[in-house]
Coordinates of C-alpha atoms and ligand atoms in Angstrom, one line a residue:
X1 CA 0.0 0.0 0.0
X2 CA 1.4 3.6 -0.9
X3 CA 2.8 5.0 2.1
X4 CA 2.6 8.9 2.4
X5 CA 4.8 11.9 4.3
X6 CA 4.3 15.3 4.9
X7 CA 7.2 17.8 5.4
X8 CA 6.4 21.4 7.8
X9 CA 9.2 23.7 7.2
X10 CA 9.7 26.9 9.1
X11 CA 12.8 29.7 9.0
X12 CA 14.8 30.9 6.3
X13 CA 15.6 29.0 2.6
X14 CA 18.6 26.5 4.2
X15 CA 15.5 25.1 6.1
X16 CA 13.4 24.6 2.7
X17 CA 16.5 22.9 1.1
X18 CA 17.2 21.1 4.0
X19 CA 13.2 19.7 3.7
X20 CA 14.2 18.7 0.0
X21 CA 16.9 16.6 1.8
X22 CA 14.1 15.1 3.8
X23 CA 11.9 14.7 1.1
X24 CA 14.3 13.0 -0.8
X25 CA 15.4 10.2 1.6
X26 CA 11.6 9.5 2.4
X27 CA 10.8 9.2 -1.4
X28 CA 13.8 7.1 -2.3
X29 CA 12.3 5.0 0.8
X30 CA 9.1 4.3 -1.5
X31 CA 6.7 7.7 0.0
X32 CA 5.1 9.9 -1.4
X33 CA 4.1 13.4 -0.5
X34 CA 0.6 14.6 1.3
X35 CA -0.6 17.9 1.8
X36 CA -2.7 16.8 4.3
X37 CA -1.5 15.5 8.0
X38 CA -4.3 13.2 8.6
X39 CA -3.2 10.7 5.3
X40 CA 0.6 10.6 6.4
X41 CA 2.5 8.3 7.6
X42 CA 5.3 9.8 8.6
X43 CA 5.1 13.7 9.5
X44 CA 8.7 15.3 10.1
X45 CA 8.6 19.2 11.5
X46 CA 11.7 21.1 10.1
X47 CA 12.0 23.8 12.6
X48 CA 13.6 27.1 13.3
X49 CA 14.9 29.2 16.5
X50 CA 16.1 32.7 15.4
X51 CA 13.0 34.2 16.7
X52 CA 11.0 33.5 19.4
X53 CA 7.9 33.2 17.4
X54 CA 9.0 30.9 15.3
X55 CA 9.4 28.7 17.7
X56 CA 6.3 29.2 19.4
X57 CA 4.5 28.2 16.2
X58 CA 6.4 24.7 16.0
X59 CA 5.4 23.9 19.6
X60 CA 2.0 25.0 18.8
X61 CA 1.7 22.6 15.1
X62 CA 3.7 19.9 16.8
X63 CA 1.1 20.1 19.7
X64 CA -1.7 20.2 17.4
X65 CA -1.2 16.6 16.0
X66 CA -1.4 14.9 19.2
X67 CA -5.0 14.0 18.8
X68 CA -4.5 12.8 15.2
X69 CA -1.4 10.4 15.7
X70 CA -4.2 8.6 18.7
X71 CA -6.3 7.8 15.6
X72 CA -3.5 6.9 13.7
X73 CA -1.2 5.3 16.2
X74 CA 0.9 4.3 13.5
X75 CA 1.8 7.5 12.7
X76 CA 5.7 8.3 12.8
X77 CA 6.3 11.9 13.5
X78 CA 9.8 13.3 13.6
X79 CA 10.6 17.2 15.2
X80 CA 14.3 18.4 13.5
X81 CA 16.3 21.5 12.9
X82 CA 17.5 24.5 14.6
X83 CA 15.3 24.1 17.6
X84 CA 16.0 20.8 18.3
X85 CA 19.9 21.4 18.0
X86 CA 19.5 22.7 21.3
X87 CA 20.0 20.0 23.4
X88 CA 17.7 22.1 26.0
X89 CA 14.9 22.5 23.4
X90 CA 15.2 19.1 22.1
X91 CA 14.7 17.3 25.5
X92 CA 11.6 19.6 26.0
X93 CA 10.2 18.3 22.9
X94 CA 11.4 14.9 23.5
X95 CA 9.5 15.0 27.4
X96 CA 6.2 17.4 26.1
X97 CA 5.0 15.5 23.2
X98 CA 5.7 12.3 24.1
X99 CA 3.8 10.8 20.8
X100 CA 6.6 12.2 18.6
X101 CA 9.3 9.5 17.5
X102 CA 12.1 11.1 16.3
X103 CA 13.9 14.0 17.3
X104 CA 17.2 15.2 15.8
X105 CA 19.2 18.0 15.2
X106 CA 21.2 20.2 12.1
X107 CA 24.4 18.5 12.5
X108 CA 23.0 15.0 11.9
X109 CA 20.1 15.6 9.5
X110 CA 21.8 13.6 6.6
X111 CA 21.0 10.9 8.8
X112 CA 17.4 10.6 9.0
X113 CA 17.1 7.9 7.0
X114 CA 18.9 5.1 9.8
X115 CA 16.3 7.1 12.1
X116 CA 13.4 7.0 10.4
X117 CA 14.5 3.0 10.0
X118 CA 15.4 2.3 13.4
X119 CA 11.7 3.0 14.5
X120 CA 10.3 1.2 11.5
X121 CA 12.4 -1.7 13.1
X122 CA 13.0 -1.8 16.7
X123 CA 9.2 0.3 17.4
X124 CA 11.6 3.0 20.0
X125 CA 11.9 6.5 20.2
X126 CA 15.0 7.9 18.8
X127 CA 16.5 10.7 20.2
X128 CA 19.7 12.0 18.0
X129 CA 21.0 15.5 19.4
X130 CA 24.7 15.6 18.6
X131 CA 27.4 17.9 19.0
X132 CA 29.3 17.3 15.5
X133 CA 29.7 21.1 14.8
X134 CA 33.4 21.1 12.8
X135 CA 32.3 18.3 9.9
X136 CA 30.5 19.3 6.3
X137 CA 27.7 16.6 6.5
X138 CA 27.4 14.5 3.8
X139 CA 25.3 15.9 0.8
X140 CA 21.9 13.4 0.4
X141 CA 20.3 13.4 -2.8
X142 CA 17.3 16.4 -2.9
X143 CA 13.7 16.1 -3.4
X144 CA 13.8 19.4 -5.2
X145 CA 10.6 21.4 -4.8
X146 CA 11.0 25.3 -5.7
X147 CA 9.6 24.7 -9.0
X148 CA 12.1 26.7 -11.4
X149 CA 15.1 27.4 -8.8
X150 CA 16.8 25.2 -7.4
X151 CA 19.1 25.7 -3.9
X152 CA 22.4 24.6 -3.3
X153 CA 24.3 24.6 -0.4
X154 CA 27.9 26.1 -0.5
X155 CA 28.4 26.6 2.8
X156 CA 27.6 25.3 6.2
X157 CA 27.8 27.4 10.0
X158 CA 29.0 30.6 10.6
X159 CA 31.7 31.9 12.8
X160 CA 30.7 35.6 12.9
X161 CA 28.8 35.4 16.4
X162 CA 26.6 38.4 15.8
X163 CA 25.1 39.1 19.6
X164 CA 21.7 39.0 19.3
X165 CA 22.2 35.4 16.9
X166 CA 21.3 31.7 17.8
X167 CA 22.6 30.8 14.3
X168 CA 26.6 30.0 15.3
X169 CA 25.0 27.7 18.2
X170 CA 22.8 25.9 16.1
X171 CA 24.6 25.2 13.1
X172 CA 28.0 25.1 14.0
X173 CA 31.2 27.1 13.0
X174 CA 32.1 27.8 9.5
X175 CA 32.7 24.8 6.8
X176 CA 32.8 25.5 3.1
X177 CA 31.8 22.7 0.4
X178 CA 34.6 21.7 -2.0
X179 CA 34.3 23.8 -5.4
X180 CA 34.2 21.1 -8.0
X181 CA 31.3 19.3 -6.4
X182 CA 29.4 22.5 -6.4
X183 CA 30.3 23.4 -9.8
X184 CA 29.3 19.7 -10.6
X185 CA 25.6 19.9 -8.7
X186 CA 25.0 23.1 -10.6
X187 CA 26.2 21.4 -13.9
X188 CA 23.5 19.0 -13.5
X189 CA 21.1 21.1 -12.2
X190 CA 20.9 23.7 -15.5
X191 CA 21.2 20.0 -17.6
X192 CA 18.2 19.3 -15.7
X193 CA 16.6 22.7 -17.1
X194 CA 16.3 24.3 -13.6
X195 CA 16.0 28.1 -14.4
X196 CA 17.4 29.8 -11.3
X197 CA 20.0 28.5 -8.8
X198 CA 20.3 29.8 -5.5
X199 CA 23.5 29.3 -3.4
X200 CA 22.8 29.0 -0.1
X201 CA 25.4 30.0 3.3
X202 CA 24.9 32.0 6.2
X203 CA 27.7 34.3 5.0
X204 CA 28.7 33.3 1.3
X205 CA 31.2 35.9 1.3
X206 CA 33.7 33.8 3.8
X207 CA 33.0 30.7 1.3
X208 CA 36.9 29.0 1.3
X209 CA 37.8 30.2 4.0
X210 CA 38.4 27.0 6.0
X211 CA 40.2 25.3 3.0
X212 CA 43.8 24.9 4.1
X213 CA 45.1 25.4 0.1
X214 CA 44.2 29.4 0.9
X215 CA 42.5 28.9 -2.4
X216 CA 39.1 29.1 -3.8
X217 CA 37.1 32.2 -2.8
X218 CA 33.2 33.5 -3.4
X219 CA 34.2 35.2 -5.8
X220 CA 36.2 32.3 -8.3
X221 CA 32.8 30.2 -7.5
X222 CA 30.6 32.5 -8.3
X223 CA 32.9 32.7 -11.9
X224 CA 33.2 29.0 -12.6
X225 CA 29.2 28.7 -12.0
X226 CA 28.8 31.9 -14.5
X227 CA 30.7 29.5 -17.0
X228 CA 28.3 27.0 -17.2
X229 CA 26.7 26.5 -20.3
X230 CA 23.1 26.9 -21.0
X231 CA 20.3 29.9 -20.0
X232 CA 19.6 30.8 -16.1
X233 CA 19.9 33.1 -13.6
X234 CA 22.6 32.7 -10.2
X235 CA 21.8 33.9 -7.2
X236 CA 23.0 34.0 -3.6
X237 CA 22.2 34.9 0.4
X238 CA 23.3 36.0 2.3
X239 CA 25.9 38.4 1.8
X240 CA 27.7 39.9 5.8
X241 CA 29.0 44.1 4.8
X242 CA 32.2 43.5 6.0
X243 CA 32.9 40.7 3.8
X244 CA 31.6 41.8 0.4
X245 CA 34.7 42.5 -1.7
X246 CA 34.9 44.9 -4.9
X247 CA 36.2 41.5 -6.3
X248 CA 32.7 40.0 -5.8
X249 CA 31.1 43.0 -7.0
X250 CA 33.0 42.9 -9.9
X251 CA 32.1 39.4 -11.0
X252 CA 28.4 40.1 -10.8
X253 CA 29.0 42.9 -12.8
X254 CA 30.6 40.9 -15.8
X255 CA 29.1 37.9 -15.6
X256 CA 26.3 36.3 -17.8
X257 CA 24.1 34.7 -15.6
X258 CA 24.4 36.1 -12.0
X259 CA 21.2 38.4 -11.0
X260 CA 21.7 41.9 -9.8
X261 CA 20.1 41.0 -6.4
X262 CA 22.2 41.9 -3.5
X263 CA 20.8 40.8 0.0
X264 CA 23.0 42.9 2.4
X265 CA 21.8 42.9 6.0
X266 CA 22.6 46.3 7.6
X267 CA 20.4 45.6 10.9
X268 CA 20.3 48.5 12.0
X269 CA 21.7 52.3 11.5
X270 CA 23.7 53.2 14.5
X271 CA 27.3 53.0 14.9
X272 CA 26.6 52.3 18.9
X273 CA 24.0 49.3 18.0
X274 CA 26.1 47.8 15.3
X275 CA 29.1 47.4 18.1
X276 CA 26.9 46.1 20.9
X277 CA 25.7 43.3 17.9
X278 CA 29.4 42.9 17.1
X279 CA 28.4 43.5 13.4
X280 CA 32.3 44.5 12.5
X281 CA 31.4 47.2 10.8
X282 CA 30.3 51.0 11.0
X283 CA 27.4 52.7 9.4
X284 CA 30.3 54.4 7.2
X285 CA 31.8 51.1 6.1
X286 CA 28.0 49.9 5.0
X287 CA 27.4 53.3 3.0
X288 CA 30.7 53.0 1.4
X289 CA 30.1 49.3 0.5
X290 CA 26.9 50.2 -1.3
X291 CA 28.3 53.2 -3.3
X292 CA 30.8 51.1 -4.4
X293 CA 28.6 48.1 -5.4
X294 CA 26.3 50.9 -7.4
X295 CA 29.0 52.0 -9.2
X296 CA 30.0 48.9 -10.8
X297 CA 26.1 47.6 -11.1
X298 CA 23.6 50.9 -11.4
X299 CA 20.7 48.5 -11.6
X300 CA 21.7 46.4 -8.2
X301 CA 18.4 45.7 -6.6
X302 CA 19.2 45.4 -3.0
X303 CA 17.6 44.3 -0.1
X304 CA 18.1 44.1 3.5
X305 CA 17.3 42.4 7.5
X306 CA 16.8 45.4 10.1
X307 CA 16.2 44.1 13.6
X308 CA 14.7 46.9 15.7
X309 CA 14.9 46.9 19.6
X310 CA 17.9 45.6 20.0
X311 CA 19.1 46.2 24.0
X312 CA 19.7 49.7 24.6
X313 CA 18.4 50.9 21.4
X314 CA 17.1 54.6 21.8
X315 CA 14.6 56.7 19.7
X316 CA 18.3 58.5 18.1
X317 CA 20.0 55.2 17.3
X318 CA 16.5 53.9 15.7
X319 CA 15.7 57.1 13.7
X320 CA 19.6 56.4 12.4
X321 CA 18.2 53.4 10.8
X322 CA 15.7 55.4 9.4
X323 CA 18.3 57.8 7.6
X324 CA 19.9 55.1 6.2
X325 CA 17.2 53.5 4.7
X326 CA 16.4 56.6 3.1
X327 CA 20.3 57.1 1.8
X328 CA 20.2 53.3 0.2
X329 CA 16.8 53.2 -0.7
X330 CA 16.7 49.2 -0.9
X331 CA 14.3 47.3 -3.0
X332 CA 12.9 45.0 -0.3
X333 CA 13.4 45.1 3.5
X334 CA 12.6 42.5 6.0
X335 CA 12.2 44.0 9.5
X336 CA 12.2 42.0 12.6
X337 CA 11.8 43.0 16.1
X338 CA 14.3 42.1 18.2
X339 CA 13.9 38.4 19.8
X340 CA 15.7 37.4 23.4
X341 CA 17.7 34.2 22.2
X342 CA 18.8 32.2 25.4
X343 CA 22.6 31.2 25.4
X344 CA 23.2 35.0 23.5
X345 CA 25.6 37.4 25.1
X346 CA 22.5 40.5 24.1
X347 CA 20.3 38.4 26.5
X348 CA 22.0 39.5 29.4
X349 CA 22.5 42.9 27.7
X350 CA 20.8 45.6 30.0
X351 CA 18.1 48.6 28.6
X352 CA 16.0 45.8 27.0
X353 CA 13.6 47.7 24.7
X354 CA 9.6 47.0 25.7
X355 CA 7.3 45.1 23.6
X356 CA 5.1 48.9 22.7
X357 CA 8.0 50.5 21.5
X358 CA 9.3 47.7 19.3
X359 CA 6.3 47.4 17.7
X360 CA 6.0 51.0 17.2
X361 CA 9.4 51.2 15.5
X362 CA 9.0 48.2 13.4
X363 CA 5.3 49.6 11.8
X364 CA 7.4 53.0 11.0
X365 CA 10.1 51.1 9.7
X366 CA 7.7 48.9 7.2
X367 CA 5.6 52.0 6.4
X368 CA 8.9 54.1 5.4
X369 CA 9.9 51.4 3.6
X370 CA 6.3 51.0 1.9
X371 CA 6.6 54.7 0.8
X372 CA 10.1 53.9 -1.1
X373 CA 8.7 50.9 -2.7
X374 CA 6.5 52.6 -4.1
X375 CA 8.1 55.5 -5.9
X376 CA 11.0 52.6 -6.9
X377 CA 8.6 50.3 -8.5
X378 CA 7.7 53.5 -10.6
X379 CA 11.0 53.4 -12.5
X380 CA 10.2 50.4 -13.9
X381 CA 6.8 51.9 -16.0
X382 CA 8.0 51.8 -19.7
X383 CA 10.7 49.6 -19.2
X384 CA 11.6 45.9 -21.0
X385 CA 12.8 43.8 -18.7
X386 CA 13.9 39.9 -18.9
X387 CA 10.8 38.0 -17.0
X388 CA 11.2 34.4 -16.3
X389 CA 8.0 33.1 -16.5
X390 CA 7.0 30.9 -13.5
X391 CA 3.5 29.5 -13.6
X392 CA 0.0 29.9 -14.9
X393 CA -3.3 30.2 -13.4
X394 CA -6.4 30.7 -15.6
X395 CA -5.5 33.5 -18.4
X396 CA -2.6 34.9 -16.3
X397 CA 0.8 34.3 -16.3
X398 CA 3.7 35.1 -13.5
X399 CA 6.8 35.4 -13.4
X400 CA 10.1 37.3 -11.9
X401 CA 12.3 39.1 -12.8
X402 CA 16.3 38.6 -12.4
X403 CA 16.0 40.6 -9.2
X404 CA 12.7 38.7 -7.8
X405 CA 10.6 41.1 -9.0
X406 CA 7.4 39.8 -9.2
X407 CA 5.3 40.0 -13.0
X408 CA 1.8 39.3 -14.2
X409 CA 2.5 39.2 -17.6
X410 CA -0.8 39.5 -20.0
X411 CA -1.5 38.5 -23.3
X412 CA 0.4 35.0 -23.5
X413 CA 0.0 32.4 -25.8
X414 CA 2.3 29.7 -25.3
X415 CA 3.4 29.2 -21.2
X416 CA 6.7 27.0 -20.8
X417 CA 9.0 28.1 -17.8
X418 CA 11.6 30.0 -19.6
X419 CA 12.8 33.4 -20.3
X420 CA 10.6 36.6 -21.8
X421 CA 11.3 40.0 -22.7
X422 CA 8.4 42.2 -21.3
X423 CA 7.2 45.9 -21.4
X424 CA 6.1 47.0 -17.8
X425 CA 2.9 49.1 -18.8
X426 CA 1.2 49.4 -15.3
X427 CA 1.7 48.8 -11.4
X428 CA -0.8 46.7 -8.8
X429 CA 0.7 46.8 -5.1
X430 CA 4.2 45.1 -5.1
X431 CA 3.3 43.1 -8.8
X432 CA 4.3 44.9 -12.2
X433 CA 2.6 44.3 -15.0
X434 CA 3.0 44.5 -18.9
X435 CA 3.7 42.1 -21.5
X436 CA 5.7 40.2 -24.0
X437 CA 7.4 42.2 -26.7
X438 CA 10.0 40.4 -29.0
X439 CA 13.6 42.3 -28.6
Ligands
5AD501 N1 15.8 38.7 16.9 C1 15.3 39.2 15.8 N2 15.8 39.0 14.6 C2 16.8 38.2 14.4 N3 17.6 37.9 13.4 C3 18.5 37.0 13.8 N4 18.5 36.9 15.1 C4 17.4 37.6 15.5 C5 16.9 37.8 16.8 N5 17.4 37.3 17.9 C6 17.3 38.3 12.0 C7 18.5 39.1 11.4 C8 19.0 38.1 10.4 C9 17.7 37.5 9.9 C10 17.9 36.2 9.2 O1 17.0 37.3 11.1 O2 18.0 40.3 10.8 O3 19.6 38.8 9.3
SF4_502 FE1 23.6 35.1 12.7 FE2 25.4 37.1 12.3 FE3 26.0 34.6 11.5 FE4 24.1 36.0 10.2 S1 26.3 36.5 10.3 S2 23.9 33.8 10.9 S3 23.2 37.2 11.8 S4 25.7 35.3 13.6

């Protein structure tokens, strides 16, 4: 009898590619996916710990299948990922939801498979938290399910130790992937007629660093990907502003197929702030960084994390941030309000900002932010633009451009995922629209 899973992903894109990891050891085991919980047989949470809330909202879904596995006793559900690195957060699980099965962390994740087989077998809990922070794990064949892009990883950890960050704790220090298997994965991926590749590292800019040859930087990968025969579009996150070299900049610049997307996390706009989150870099540094990157690439489209409420934060040091999202004038801009991360040296930091004012700031920060947006998107009216065209629903096709720009693009006759030139005649919220013109 077909056997079915269901994968629930939370935090950022490593987590999604991760869950195509999962995926594809569960369907090489003879499963297939389920959208819906109540026909799986095995459920595995993927789950995150850089805010607060996310975590909340694991607890909560995890939580929420307990009357469903006692119809289904059968059931095999697994908890893995950030929040179950922590060996505090993963015995929690492990003692509060006593119907889950498996629980497991980042490090050993390539490993679900003898899990998920050890409870098929010997009918016991597993419970796999390990400490294995300096080894690159072992690449499993993906389940790939982004459609047109695909993610690869270049990179695992980080060794930066931002203040306010869980990340370094939960994934380990720094630990790049060897070039030629990279270039080889994304060989086979544009072969494959994936569209869009997206490397993935916490700070792609320190890709090499570890290798003991001294050789082999972002910026020759990013070159020997750019090589690769065939047509689609590279891209890459996240970029740290005191690691983003003119060298970098200058391969974007020249290449053929990487976008003009730069995702280059300020976090916030005060010198004071930036050193208490042991950012490495000043406000100056950052400004710099972006003249220089607009000067080699006019059309960058960048985009940006700002964490508001950081400890000792005041009114000055947040209207800063404000200034300096009006000087760069990013393209998109994810604000967060600052999260308490136990185990982080900014928990213990004193002038912890309250809950009213950090929602304050971060609704001033998305309506600025709303405002420049806007008057951006209006550069685009007129223009042609490259649109790859995504998917199709009823007489309307969408699509993105290089940048992630989303298109509705009228008027199309033939829809294949591939590459279009379009006119951008009108606007509609954060969408432009227009429509094919040969050029
Ligand atoms: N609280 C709020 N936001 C955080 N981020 C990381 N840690 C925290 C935290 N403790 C944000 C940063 C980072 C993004 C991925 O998440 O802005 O760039
Ligand atoms: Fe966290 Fe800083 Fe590392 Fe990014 S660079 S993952 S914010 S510690």
């Amino acid at each position: 009898m077909q056997k079915y899973y269901k994968i629930v992903t939370f935090g950022c894109q490593m987590n999604v590619h991760e869950s195509e990891k999962i995926a594809g050891t569960l369907e090489s085991l003879g499963y297939r996916e389920t959208k819906d919980e109540k026909d799986a047989d095995v459920v595995v949470f993927n789950t995150c710990c850089v805010r607060g809330s996310a975590e909340q909202k694991a607890l909560g879904n995890i939580g929420a299948l307990k009357p469903i596995k006692k119809q289904k006793k059968d059931m095999i559900i697994a908890v893995c990922g950030c929040m179950t690195q922590e060996a505090k957060m993963a015995e929690y699980v492990y003692k509060t939801f006593p119907f889950v099965n498996i629980v497991f962390g980042t490090h050993n994740s390539y490993r679900f498979k003898e899990y998920l087989l050890e409870v098929l077998e010997k009918k016991k809990r597993v419970f796999k938290v390990v400490d294995d922070e300096q080894k690159l794990p072992i690449e499993v064949e993906s389940f790939r399910t982004s459609g047109h892009n695909a993610w690869v990883n270049i990179m695992y950890g980080c060794n930066n130790f931002c203040t306010y960050c869980i990340v370094p704790f939960v994934r380990g220090r720094e630990k790049s992937r060897p070039m030629e298997e990279i270039v080889a994965e994304c060989k086979k991926l544009v072969e494959e007629g994936y569209k869009e590749i997206t490397l993935l590292g916490q700070n792609v800019n320190s890709y090499g660093n570890t290798f003991k040859n001294g050789k082999n930087n972002f910026a020759e990968l990013l070159k020997e990907i750019d090589n690769l025969e065939g047509e689609f579009v590279l891209k890459f996150l996240t970029s740290h502003p005191k690691d983003l070299s003119e060298e970098v900049v200058k391969v974007i610049a020249e290449s053929k197929h990487i976008s003009h997307m730069i995702h280059l996390p300020v976090q916030c706009g005060s010198d004071k702030i930036l050193k208490l989150m042991n950012r490495n870099y000043t406000v100056e540094h950052y400004l710099k960084t972006i003249d220089m990157i607009k000067s080699y690439i006019p059309d960058v489209n960048l985009s940006t994390d700002i964490i508001v409420g950081f400890p000792g934060e005041t009114e000055e040091d947040f209207e800063s941030t404000l200034e300096l999202i009006k000087k760069v004038r990013y393209n998109t801009l994810f604000g967060f309000i600052y999260s308490k991360r136990t185990g982080t040296p900014a928990e213990k930091m004193e002038n912890q900002v309250p809950m009213t004012i950090k929602k304050e700031r971060v609704n001033k920060l998305l309506a600025l932010q709303r405002e420049i947006e806007k008057e951006k998107f209006q550069e685009f009216l007129g223009k042609t633009i490259k649109v790859l065209m995504i998917d199709r629903k009823h007489d309307k096709v969408f699509g993105k451009t290089d940048c992630g720009i989303n298109v509705i693009i009228n008027g199309v006759e033939e829809f294949k995922v591939d590459f279009v030139n379009v006119k951008i005649n009108d606007i509609k919220n954060t969408k432009l629209i227009g429509e094919i013109v040969d050029e």
